[in-house]
Amino acid sequence: MLMLMMMGTVGCSGDRTPELVFPDNPSATAMYDTTVLHNEPKWTVNNAHDPGIIKTDQGYYVFSTDVKVGGGPKPGVMVRKSDDLIHWKWVDYALSGIPETALEWTGATNLWAPDVVKHGEVYRLYYSASTFGSRQSMIGMATSDSIEGPWSDQGAVIQTKSDDALNAIDPNVITDAEGRMWMVYGSFFGGIHIIELDPDTGKPKEEGFGKLIAARDMVTEDGAVEGPYIVYNEKFKKYYLFVSYDSLFEDYNVRVARADSITGPYVDFNGRDMTDTSFEPQFEVGNKILGGYKFGEDVGWIAPGHNSVLNDGGDYFIVHHARGETDKNWSYLHVRKILWTEEGWPVVSPERYAGEKEQDIPQGMLAGEWERLEIDPFIDGQEQSGKLLLKDKGKLEGSRGEGSWSFDGKMTLTLSWDDLAEGEGRTETVQVLPAWDWEKGVGTLVFTGLNERGMAVWGKQTSRQSK
């Protein structure tokens, strides 16, 4: 449910504007709760890693990597269910352990990075088997007539050996706009590849490993790229490739590029090809739309990444894991709303999804104090927000300087900065959304967008200007 909210819920006084609809309190799961360590039905969003989402007639399901805080994980692919993308319930493990073929080939002790699709009346579960740092890996497939199983293993889809250039893990299966089925996959070694599948079998139509569509230079420590996921946006007639960069324990972050064809080339906001390993610095390639962050003095998140994307009837959501700043051993499931710029680029909400809806924002609610942060590709790890004050009569000031702001009367806010150093973005075009402030436990306004150089910018209102 949603509720009509007064802006007083963010500590403001003065005019009351009840027309804007904010989410209800989603009742957050307790963080770092050691009482649930060995009680799987209580895990909800705990111990979620590399989540792959699917919508079914029975609800939304997330399948994820086998991980556990406080002990070794049970292998079998974790399954969770939700009716609203907010509250999640534990279902079970999809499989009873490591399938025999995968165990013999890889020696895996747990299963990673699953993806589930439905073909006809049959569900197909694609899973990854490997060991950390190895290319002796396998993507396998299991099938079921029900999203909750039982699942029947169908063996290997793609296998790589220790001396191969690439790594057969992290599958995502997509059917393109022409009805052809593909699998994009890969992690670290050799980059990200795409290969066409036979729709009848769910396995490759051709020999080999397919086509390279994203890579980084593994000679340097900046070479990590993994967790690919492709989604097609009918409005813009584009395919969007999401990948995760860098260390999953420290500075994981999500990048995106787009293409006219599912096989690429995929280019970012600045026209850089995702296979161009000669570009320096490499961490500039790909639009960085999600990274570690911290608003004000509130406890933040680190290493968000390995996402899937849900197109729910034209509403898009990014589903990923993130680690709590206080103890990075704990990984949690996050769902965030995706908005789209006028030019057709996805941008991500600064707050986790709580049921918010896109709606026209009364301009009189914008003036006030905000926390603003840039998702800067040059910064590893956690981003720290700075102050932003939107004044009446279109003036602004903050930790970055002074300038002006304007609003289109709907959702689009434009921030224009004065006297910046050469090379810095001067204009930020963002969209405003009524959301739930998970840090403060109240409804508030947030914004997300890009500057003219393609850098993502987030904001969260902390108080509205009194009149």
Tab-separated table of C-alpha atoms in Angstrom:
chain	number	residue	atom	x	y	z
A	1	MET	CA	0.000	0.000	0.000
A	2	LEU	CA	0.938	3.615	-0.444
A	3	MET	CA	-0.068	6.517	1.720
A	4	LEU	CA	-0.554	10.253	1.343
A	5	MET	CA	2.276	11.901	3.204
A	6	MET	CA	2.869	15.393	4.564
A	7	MET	CA	6.342	16.674	3.978
A	8	GLY	CA	6.538	17.104	7.739
A	9	THR	CA	7.634	13.476	7.788
A	10	VAL	CA	11.125	14.653	6.868
A	11	GLY	CA	11.251	17.096	9.737
A	12	CYS	CA	9.738	20.088	7.914
A	13	SER	CA	7.162	22.640	8.952
A	14	GLY	CA	5.114	25.265	7.155
A	15	ASP	CA	2.964	24.464	4.131
A	16	ARG	CA	1.367	21.036	4.025
A	17	THR	CA	1.118	19.357	0.651
A	18	PRO	CA	-0.763	16.062	1.041
A	19	GLU	CA	-1.233	15.301	-2.648
A	20	LEU	CA	2.059	13.477	-3.130
A	21	VAL	CA	1.916	9.736	-2.450
A	22	PHE	CA	4.824	8.238	-0.494
A	23	PRO	CA	5.397	4.562	0.321
A	24	ASP	CA	4.254	3.001	3.559
A	25	ASN	CA	6.842	1.963	6.120
A	26	PRO	CA	8.304	-1.272	4.688
A	27	SER	CA	9.452	-2.542	8.130
A	28	ALA	CA	13.137	-3.149	7.524
A	29	THR	CA	14.852	-6.431	8.405
A	30	ALA	CA	17.198	-6.176	11.380
A	31	MET	CA	20.824	-5.932	10.281
A	32	TYR	CA	23.555	-8.324	11.489
A	33	ASP	CA	21.051	-10.458	13.382
A	34	THR	CA	23.079	-13.408	14.669
A	35	THR	CA	19.937	-15.141	15.972
A	36	VAL	CA	19.025	-16.106	12.393
A	37	LEU	CA	22.415	-17.500	11.364
A	38	HIS	CA	21.268	-21.132	11.393
A	39	ASN	CA	17.556	-20.557	10.785
A	40	GLU	CA	17.066	-20.352	7.004
A	41	PRO	CA	13.330	-19.434	7.076
A	42	LYS	CA	14.352	-16.272	8.960
A	43	TRP	CA	16.950	-15.194	6.416
A	44	THR	CA	14.542	-13.140	4.238
A	45	VAL	CA	17.027	-10.706	2.599
A	46	ASN	CA	20.053	-12.030	4.560
A	47	ASN	CA	22.694	-14.140	2.823
A	48	ALA	CA	21.580	-13.047	-0.623
A	49	HIS	CA	24.341	-12.882	-3.245
A	50	ASP	CA	24.235	-12.634	-7.063
A	51	PRO	CA	20.423	-12.573	-7.216
A	52	GLY	CA	18.596	-13.547	-10.394
A	53	ILE	CA	14.929	-12.528	-10.526
A	54	ILE	CA	11.913	-13.886	-12.386
A	55	LYS	CA	8.237	-12.941	-12.220
A	56	THR	CA	5.707	-15.769	-12.283
A	57	ASP	CA	1.988	-16.261	-11.726
A	58	GLN	CA	2.884	-17.268	-8.171
A	59	GLY	CA	4.881	-14.096	-7.436
A	60	TYR	CA	8.425	-12.813	-7.785
A	61	TYR	CA	11.246	-15.290	-7.203
A	62	VAL	CA	14.936	-14.685	-6.596
A	63	PHE	CA	17.500	-17.471	-7.056
A	64	SER	CA	20.933	-16.737	-5.606
A	65	THR	CA	24.431	-17.996	-4.817
A	66	ASP	CA	24.938	-20.357	-1.881
A	67	VAL	CA	26.503	-18.239	0.883
A	68	LYS	CA	26.199	-18.115	4.659
A	69	VAL	CA	27.458	-15.852	7.415
A	70	GLY	CA	28.863	-17.820	10.336
A	71	GLY	CA	29.498	-21.124	8.594
A	72	GLY	CA	29.863	-23.038	5.371
A	73	PRO	CA	26.969	-22.744	2.915
A	74	LYS	CA	24.696	-25.595	1.975
A	75	PRO	CA	24.919	-26.147	-1.811
A	76	GLY	CA	21.807	-26.129	-3.982
A	77	VAL	CA	20.851	-22.543	-5.065
A	78	MET	CA	18.827	-20.475	-2.615
A	79	VAL	CA	15.242	-19.523	-3.528
A	80	ARG	CA	13.218	-16.615	-2.120
A	81	LYS	CA	9.743	-15.333	-2.963
A	82	SER	CA	7.899	-12.008	-2.738
A	83	ASP	CA	4.465	-10.696	-3.618
A	84	ASP	CA	5.538	-7.042	-3.739
A	85	LEU	CA	9.339	-6.868	-4.339
A	86	ILE	CA	9.663	-5.499	-0.789
A	87	HIS	CA	9.037	-8.350	1.658
A	88	TRP	CA	10.843	-11.633	0.938
A	89	LYS	CA	10.212	-15.137	2.252
A	90	TRP	CA	12.534	-18.093	2.232
A	91	VAL	CA	11.371	-20.945	-0.057
A	92	ASP	CA	14.100	-23.611	-0.107
A	93	TYR	CA	17.054	-24.815	-2.116
A	94	ALA	CA	16.333	-25.621	-5.749
A	95	LEU	CA	18.733	-28.573	-5.856
A	96	SER	CA	19.797	-31.145	-3.276
A	97	GLY	CA	23.495	-30.419	-3.778
A	98	ILE	CA	26.076	-30.120	-6.561
A	99	PRO	CA	24.846	-32.011	-9.656
A	100	GLU	CA	27.121	-34.934	-10.492
A	101	THR	CA	28.451	-33.613	-13.816
A	102	ALA	CA	29.265	-30.223	-12.297
A	103	LEU	CA	30.949	-31.794	-9.268
A	104	GLU	CA	33.140	-34.063	-11.367
A	105	TRP	CA	34.212	-31.248	-13.705
A	106	THR	CA	34.801	-28.471	-11.178
A	107	GLY	CA	35.056	-29.835	-7.643
A	108	ALA	CA	32.686	-27.044	-6.573
A	109	THR	CA	31.466	-26.896	-2.980
A	110	ASN	CA	28.600	-24.469	-3.666
A	111	LEU	CA	26.676	-23.134	-6.667
A	112	TRP	CA	26.909	-19.549	-7.896
A	113	ALA	CA	25.065	-16.891	-9.844
A	114	PRO	CA	21.899	-18.640	-11.092
A	115	ASP	CA	19.453	-17.380	-13.703
A	116	VAL	CA	15.939	-18.699	-14.312
A	117	VAL	CA	13.835	-18.332	-17.465
A	118	LYS	CA	10.592	-19.882	-18.647
A	119	HIS	CA	10.354	-21.470	-22.093
A	120	GLY	CA	6.888	-22.686	-22.995
A	121	GLU	CA	5.612	-24.403	-19.866
A	122	VAL	CA	9.056	-25.353	-18.553
A	123	TYR	CA	11.333	-23.396	-16.228
A	124	ARG	CA	15.059	-23.536	-16.892
A	125	LEU	CA	17.507	-22.938	-14.060
A	126	TYR	CA	21.019	-22.063	-15.220
A	127	TYR	CA	23.655	-22.368	-12.494
A	128	SER	CA	27.423	-21.867	-12.176
A	129	ALA	CA	29.891	-24.355	-10.712
A	130	SER	CA	33.534	-23.496	-10.053
A	131	THR	CA	36.044	-22.751	-7.318
A	132	PHE	CA	37.389	-19.317	-6.453
A	133	GLY	CA	40.015	-18.100	-8.917
A	134	SER	CA	39.661	-21.095	-11.236
A	135	ARG	CA	38.672	-21.374	-14.897
A	136	GLN	CA	37.825	-25.057	-14.530
A	137	SER	CA	34.180	-24.074	-14.560
A	138	MET	CA	30.763	-25.100	-15.834
A	139	ILE	CA	27.381	-23.578	-16.500
A	140	GLY	CA	24.730	-26.236	-16.062
A	141	MET	CA	20.969	-26.353	-16.507
A	142	ALA	CA	18.092	-27.934	-14.603
A	143	THR	CA	14.419	-27.953	-15.604
A	144	SER	CA	11.078	-28.058	-13.821
A	145	ASP	CA	7.385	-27.689	-14.573
A	146	SER	CA	7.076	-25.592	-11.403
A	147	ILE	CA	9.072	-22.572	-10.272
A	148	GLU	CA	9.450	-24.239	-6.858
A	149	GLY	CA	10.634	-27.553	-8.309
A	150	PRO	CA	11.425	-30.351	-8.184
A	151	TRP	CA	14.261	-29.710	-10.635
A	152	SER	CA	15.804	-32.260	-12.983
A	153	ASP	CA	19.428	-31.689	-13.947
A	154	GLN	CA	20.138	-31.526	-17.700
A	155	GLY	CA	23.929	-31.436	-17.482
A	156	ALA	CA	26.422	-29.001	-18.924
A	157	VAL	CA	25.595	-25.993	-21.079
A	158	ILE	CA	29.148	-24.623	-21.417
A	159	GLN	CA	32.402	-25.793	-19.826
A	160	THR	CA	35.828	-24.168	-19.607
A	161	LYS	CA	39.179	-25.688	-18.631
A	162	SER	CA	41.929	-24.200	-16.517
A	163	ASP	CA	43.937	-23.281	-19.636
A	164	ASP	CA	41.021	-21.600	-21.477
A	165	ALA	CA	41.063	-17.831	-21.843
A	166	LEU	CA	37.595	-17.323	-20.409
A	167	ASN	CA	35.478	-18.542	-17.515
A	168	ALA	CA	32.110	-20.326	-17.881
A	169	ILE	CA	30.124	-18.856	-14.978
A	170	ASP	CA	27.542	-16.086	-14.420
A	171	PRO	CA	24.916	-16.974	-17.063
A	172	ASN	CA	22.006	-14.799	-18.154
A	173	VAL	CA	19.573	-16.013	-20.803
A	174	ILE	CA	17.570	-13.555	-22.913
A	175	THR	CA	15.280	-13.811	-25.928
A	176	ASP	CA	15.897	-10.917	-28.321
A	177	ALA	CA	13.365	-8.744	-30.142
A	178	GLU	CA	13.376	-11.172	-33.091
A	179	GLY	CA	12.680	-14.216	-30.923
A	180	ARG	CA	16.210	-15.687	-30.916
A	181	MET	CA	17.560	-17.011	-27.606
A	182	TRP	CA	21.003	-16.079	-26.281
A	183	MET	CA	23.171	-16.578	-23.239
A	184	VAL	CA	25.594	-13.928	-21.996
A	185	TYR	CA	28.164	-15.114	-19.471
A	186	GLY	CA	31.673	-14.748	-18.083
A	187	SER	CA	33.704	-13.543	-15.138
A	188	PHE	CA	37.150	-11.946	-14.851
A	189	PHE	CA	39.218	-14.076	-17.226
A	190	GLY	CA	38.683	-13.448	-20.912
A	191	GLY	CA	35.787	-11.054	-20.453
A	192	ILE	CA	32.075	-11.370	-21.206
A	193	HIS	CA	30.815	-13.498	-24.117
A	194	ILE	CA	27.443	-14.066	-25.777
A	195	ILE	CA	26.362	-17.219	-27.592
A	196	GLU	CA	23.122	-18.194	-29.322
A	197	LEU	CA	21.068	-20.989	-27.781
A	198	ASP	CA	18.754	-23.552	-29.344
A	199	PRO	CA	15.336	-22.671	-27.868
A	200	ASP	CA	14.306	-26.346	-27.869
A	201	THR	CA	17.258	-27.510	-25.758
A	202	GLY	CA	18.341	-24.325	-23.965
A	203	LYS	CA	21.928	-25.130	-24.955
A	204	PRO	CA	24.286	-23.571	-27.545
A	205	LYS	CA	23.448	-23.839	-31.236
A	206	GLU	CA	27.132	-23.685	-32.180
A	207	GLU	CA	30.538	-24.881	-31.067
A	208	GLY	CA	32.873	-22.599	-29.190
A	209	PHE	CA	32.346	-19.806	-26.714
A	210	GLY	CA	30.524	-17.182	-28.779
A	211	LYS	CA	31.405	-13.505	-29.238
A	212	LEU	CA	33.275	-11.198	-26.874
A	213	ILE	CA	31.147	-8.164	-25.899
A	214	ALA	CA	32.963	-6.752	-22.829
A	215	ALA	CA	36.477	-7.051	-21.421
A	216	ARG	CA	39.043	-5.407	-19.188
A	217	ASP	CA	42.831	-5.639	-19.068
A	218	MET	CA	43.645	-8.433	-16.637
A	219	VAL	CA	47.305	-7.340	-16.549
A	220	THR	CA	46.280	-4.657	-14.061
A	221	GLU	CA	44.390	-5.014	-10.803
A	222	ASP	CA	41.571	-3.025	-12.414
A	223	GLY	CA	40.667	-5.915	-14.701
A	224	ALA	CA	37.617	-7.454	-13.069
A	225	VAL	CA	34.384	-7.627	-15.079
A	226	GLU	CA	31.630	-10.147	-14.366
A	227	GLY	CA	27.951	-10.748	-13.645
A	228	PRO	CA	26.560	-9.776	-17.081
A	229	TYR	CA	22.856	-9.164	-17.582
A	230	ILE	CA	21.109	-7.930	-20.740
A	231	VAL	CA	17.691	-6.303	-20.980
A	232	TYR	CA	15.894	-4.889	-24.014
A	233	ASN	CA	13.976	-1.617	-23.777
A	234	GLU	CA	11.259	-1.489	-26.412
A	235	LYS	CA	10.808	2.283	-26.076
A	236	PHE	CA	14.399	3.056	-27.049
A	237	LYS	CA	14.931	-0.034	-29.247
A	238	LYS	CA	18.191	-0.738	-27.426
A	239	TYR	CA	19.839	-3.644	-25.629
A	240	TYR	CA	21.435	-2.744	-22.292
A	241	LEU	CA	24.370	-4.715	-20.894
A	242	PHE	CA	24.873	-4.483	-17.128
A	243	VAL	CA	28.145	-5.767	-15.643
A	244	SER	CA	29.952	-5.543	-12.302
A	245	TYR	CA	33.498	-4.212	-11.952
A	246	ASP	CA	36.231	-4.743	-9.342
A	247	SER	CA	36.373	-6.661	-6.047
A	248	LEU	CA	33.130	-8.169	-4.777
A	249	PHE	CA	34.360	-7.657	-1.180
A	250	GLU	CA	35.567	-4.046	-1.430
A	251	ASP	CA	34.652	-1.823	-4.380
A	252	TYR	CA	32.152	-3.746	-6.496
A	253	ASN	CA	30.105	-1.447	-8.737
A	254	VAL	CA	27.624	-1.734	-11.596
A	255	ARG	CA	28.287	-0.414	-15.115
A	256	VAL	CA	25.996	-0.240	-18.132
A	257	ALA	CA	26.393	0.175	-21.886
A	258	ARG	CA	23.955	-0.242	-24.771
A	259	ALA	CA	23.753	-1.532	-28.328
A	260	ASP	CA	21.392	-1.681	-31.289
A	261	SER	CA	22.043	-5.424	-31.646
A	262	ILE	CA	22.126	-7.986	-28.871
A	263	THR	CA	25.617	-9.030	-29.977
A	264	GLY	CA	26.937	-5.473	-29.721
A	265	PRO	CA	28.972	-3.417	-29.981
A	266	TYR	CA	28.033	-2.120	-26.526
A	267	VAL	CA	29.072	1.486	-25.912
A	268	ASP	CA	28.726	3.777	-22.921
A	269	PHE	CA	27.455	7.362	-22.635
A	270	ASN	CA	30.727	8.678	-24.065
A	271	GLY	CA	30.831	6.218	-26.966
A	272	ARG	CA	33.484	3.944	-25.468
A	273	ASP	CA	33.267	0.307	-26.531
A	274	MET	CA	33.085	-2.177	-23.663
A	275	THR	CA	35.686	-4.374	-25.396
A	276	ASP	CA	38.262	-1.567	-25.640
A	277	THR	CA	40.979	-2.674	-23.219
A	278	SER	CA	43.389	-0.052	-24.581
A	279	PHE	CA	41.482	2.880	-23.090
A	280	GLU	CA	43.162	4.436	-20.066
A	281	PRO	CA	42.015	4.642	-17.362
A	282	GLN	CA	39.953	1.493	-17.777
A	283	PHE	CA	37.621	2.255	-14.891
A	284	GLU	CA	36.138	5.086	-16.943
A	285	VAL	CA	34.609	2.682	-19.493
A	286	GLY	CA	30.907	1.962	-18.889
A	287	ASN	CA	28.364	4.184	-17.148
A	288	LYS	CA	28.831	3.645	-13.416
A	289	ILE	CA	25.272	3.727	-12.064
A	290	LEU	CA	25.669	2.007	-8.698
A	291	GLY	CA	28.526	1.858	-6.183
A	292	GLY	CA	29.162	1.935	-2.466
A	293	TYR	CA	27.623	4.983	-0.798
A	294	LYS	CA	26.979	6.785	2.465
A	295	PHE	CA	24.426	9.573	3.066
A	296	GLY	CA	25.553	12.033	5.743
A	297	GLU	CA	26.385	10.379	9.051
A	298	ASP	CA	24.114	7.396	8.429
A	299	VAL	CA	25.632	3.940	8.026
A	300	GLY	CA	26.018	3.156	4.344
A	301	TRP	CA	26.587	0.249	1.987
A	302	ILE	CA	29.646	-1.126	0.248
A	303	ALA	CA	30.290	-3.279	-2.808
A	304	PRO	CA	26.804	-3.389	-4.409
A	305	GLY	CA	26.692	-5.439	-7.565
A	306	HIS	CA	26.036	-8.603	-9.562
A	307	ASN	CA	22.577	-7.540	-10.588
A	308	SER	CA	19.636	-8.828	-12.538
A	309	VAL	CA	16.962	-6.566	-14.060
A	310	LEU	CA	13.189	-6.992	-14.017
A	311	ASN	CA	10.909	-5.421	-16.604
A	312	ASP	CA	7.573	-5.570	-14.811
A	313	GLY	CA	5.080	-4.306	-17.380
A	314	GLY	CA	7.242	-1.315	-18.281
A	315	ASP	CA	8.435	-0.639	-14.727
A	316	TYR	CA	12.102	-1.560	-14.427
A	317	PHE	CA	13.924	-2.718	-11.288
A	318	ILE	CA	17.543	-3.549	-10.592
A	319	VAL	CA	18.028	-6.459	-8.179
A	320	HIS	CA	21.472	-6.837	-6.602
A	321	HIS	CA	23.304	-7.615	-3.409
A	322	ALA	CA	25.179	-5.161	-1.177
A	323	ARG	CA	27.305	-5.486	1.940
A	324	GLY	CA	26.625	-3.585	5.114
A	325	GLU	CA	29.269	-0.998	5.968
A	326	THR	CA	29.490	-2.164	9.586
A	327	ASP	CA	30.346	-5.782	8.681
A	328	LYS	CA	31.016	-6.577	5.042
A	329	ASN	CA	30.620	-10.327	5.634
A	330	TRP	CA	26.856	-9.839	5.554
A	331	SER	CA	25.330	-9.578	2.068
A	332	TYR	CA	21.750	-8.389	1.635
A	333	LEU	CA	19.211	-8.403	-1.175
A	334	HIS	CA	18.416	-4.949	-2.596
A	335	VAL	CA	15.710	-4.012	-5.097
A	336	ARG	CA	15.763	-0.497	-6.575
A	337	LYS	CA	13.634	1.283	-9.099
A	338	ILE	CA	15.242	2.130	-12.439
A	339	LEU	CA	14.306	5.398	-14.138
A	340	TRP	CA	15.242	6.304	-17.705
A	341	THR	CA	16.717	9.539	-18.955
A	342	GLU	CA	15.224	11.300	-21.954
A	343	GLU	CA	18.185	10.059	-23.996
A	344	GLY	CA	17.483	6.455	-23.017
A	345	TRP	CA	19.973	5.687	-20.229
A	346	PRO	CA	19.014	3.790	-17.076
A	347	VAL	CA	19.610	5.470	-13.710
A	348	VAL	CA	19.037	3.931	-10.294
A	349	SER	CA	17.118	5.164	-7.258
A	350	PRO	CA	19.274	6.150	-4.258
A	351	GLU	CA	16.905	4.229	-2.005
A	352	ARG	CA	15.723	0.645	-1.974
A	353	TYR	CA	12.262	0.024	-3.384
A	354	ALA	CA	9.358	0.396	-0.945
A	355	GLY	CA	6.467	0.685	-3.395
A	356	GLU	CA	7.088	4.208	-4.704
A	357	LYS	CA	5.378	5.396	-7.873
A	358	GLU	CA	6.536	7.907	-10.452
A	359	GLN	CA	4.334	11.023	-10.203
A	360	ASP	CA	4.404	14.752	-10.762
A	361	ILE	CA	6.182	16.589	-7.958
A	362	PRO	CA	4.858	19.943	-6.641
A	363	GLN	CA	7.666	22.420	-7.256
A	364	GLY	CA	7.117	24.008	-3.848
A	365	MET	CA	8.365	20.814	-2.193
A	366	LEU	CA	11.839	20.953	-3.742
A	367	ALA	CA	13.423	23.863	-1.881
A	368	GLY	CA	15.289	22.719	1.210
A	369	GLU	CA	18.307	20.761	2.391
A	370	TRP	CA	19.530	17.713	0.505
A	371	GLU	CA	22.374	15.214	0.630
A	372	ARG	CA	23.950	14.839	-2.827
A	373	LEU	CA	26.579	12.416	-4.112
A	374	GLU	CA	28.296	11.646	-7.390
A	375	ILE	CA	28.807	8.042	-8.450
A	376	ASP	CA	32.297	8.824	-9.688
A	377	PRO	CA	34.113	6.156	-11.746
A	378	PHE	CA	37.427	7.557	-10.462
A	379	ILE	CA	36.530	6.721	-6.855
A	380	ASP	CA	36.975	3.175	-5.563
A	381	GLY	CA	34.798	2.052	-2.728
A	382	GLN	CA	32.274	4.113	-0.847
A	383	GLU	CA	31.033	7.530	-2.007
A	384	GLN	CA	30.309	10.144	0.677
A	385	SER	CA	27.481	12.623	0.159
A	386	GLY	CA	27.836	16.386	0.490
A	387	LYS	CA	25.378	19.122	1.382
A	388	LEU	CA	23.072	20.702	-1.202
A	389	LEU	CA	20.690	23.568	-0.502
A	390	LEU	CA	17.990	24.326	-3.051
A	391	LYS	CA	16.827	27.873	-2.340
A	392	ASP	CA	13.697	29.683	-3.377
A	393	LYS	CA	13.918	31.622	-6.659
A	394	GLY	CA	16.074	28.945	-8.271
A	395	LYS	CA	19.412	29.385	-6.495
A	396	LEU	CA	21.511	26.574	-5.059
A	397	GLU	CA	24.621	26.151	-2.970
A	398	GLY	CA	26.448	23.240	-1.440
A	399	SER	CA	29.711	21.453	-0.882
A	400	ARG	CA	30.444	21.739	-4.603
A	401	GLY	CA	29.814	25.463	-4.914
A	402	GLU	CA	26.963	27.664	-6.104
A	403	GLY	CA	24.614	27.740	-9.051
A	404	SER	CA	20.981	27.606	-10.031
A	405	TRP	CA	18.188	25.078	-10.424
A	406	SER	CA	15.072	24.754	-12.540
A	407	PHE	CA	12.155	22.347	-12.690
A	408	ASP	CA	9.862	21.231	-15.508
A	409	GLY	CA	6.775	20.940	-13.263
A	410	LYS	CA	6.716	17.141	-13.495
A	411	MET	CA	9.747	15.098	-12.394
A	412	THR	CA	12.817	16.640	-14.033
A	413	LEU	CA	15.113	18.866	-11.994
A	414	THR	CA	18.130	20.580	-13.572
A	415	LEU	CA	21.093	21.627	-11.420
A	416	SER	CA	23.550	24.086	-12.999
A	417	TRP	CA	26.874	24.728	-11.249
A	418	ASP	CA	29.060	27.852	-11.556
A	419	ASP	CA	32.852	28.250	-11.576
A	420	LEU	CA	33.897	24.615	-11.728
A	421	ALA	CA	37.322	23.311	-12.630
A	422	GLU	CA	37.917	22.378	-16.249
A	423	GLY	CA	36.581	18.930	-17.029
A	424	GLU	CA	33.924	18.832	-14.318
A	425	GLY	CA	30.268	18.393	-15.221
A	426	ARG	CA	28.342	21.640	-14.940
A	427	THR	CA	24.777	20.518	-15.606
A	428	GLU	CA	22.970	17.641	-13.903
A	429	THR	CA	19.590	16.503	-15.189
A	430	VAL	CA	17.848	14.363	-12.593
A	431	GLN	CA	14.403	12.923	-11.934
A	432	VAL	CA	12.668	13.370	-8.591
A	433	LEU	CA	10.814	10.519	-6.908
A	434	PRO	CA	8.887	10.222	-3.613
A	435	ALA	CA	10.619	7.321	-1.854
A	436	TRP	CA	11.229	5.742	1.528
A	437	ASP	CA	14.308	6.901	3.429
A	438	TRP	CA	15.559	3.575	4.795
A	439	GLU	CA	18.265	5.337	6.822
A	440	LYS	CA	15.878	7.729	8.620
A	441	GLY	CA	12.707	5.639	8.518
A	442	VAL	CA	10.520	8.302	6.852
A	443	GLY	CA	9.151	9.232	3.446
A	444	THR	CA	11.208	11.758	1.508
A	445	LEU	CA	12.120	12.976	-1.974
A	446	VAL	CA	15.103	11.551	-3.827
A	447	PHE	CA	16.616	12.239	-7.226
A	448	THR	CA	18.727	10.315	-9.704
A	449	GLY	CA	20.194	11.246	-13.079
A	450	LEU	CA	23.307	12.076	-15.095
A	451	ASN	CA	25.450	15.094	-15.773
A	452	GLU	CA	26.438	16.067	-19.316
A	453	ARG	CA	29.475	13.792	-19.088
A	454	GLY	CA	27.444	10.732	-18.147
A	455	MET	CA	28.344	10.655	-14.447
A	456	ALA	CA	25.468	9.484	-12.247
A	457	VAL	CA	24.239	11.816	-9.499
A	458	TRP	CA	22.033	11.002	-6.509
A	459	GLY	CA	20.230	13.179	-3.999
A	460	LYS	CA	18.030	12.783	-0.938
A	461	GLN	CA	16.053	15.552	0.734
A	462	THR	CA	16.623	15.843	4.480
A	463	SER	CA	14.395	18.841	5.242
A	464	ARG	CA	12.048	21.099	3.277
A	465	GLN	CA	12.373	24.853	3.373
A	466	SER	CA	9.835	26.474	5.680
A	467	LYS	CA	7.651	29.303	4.393
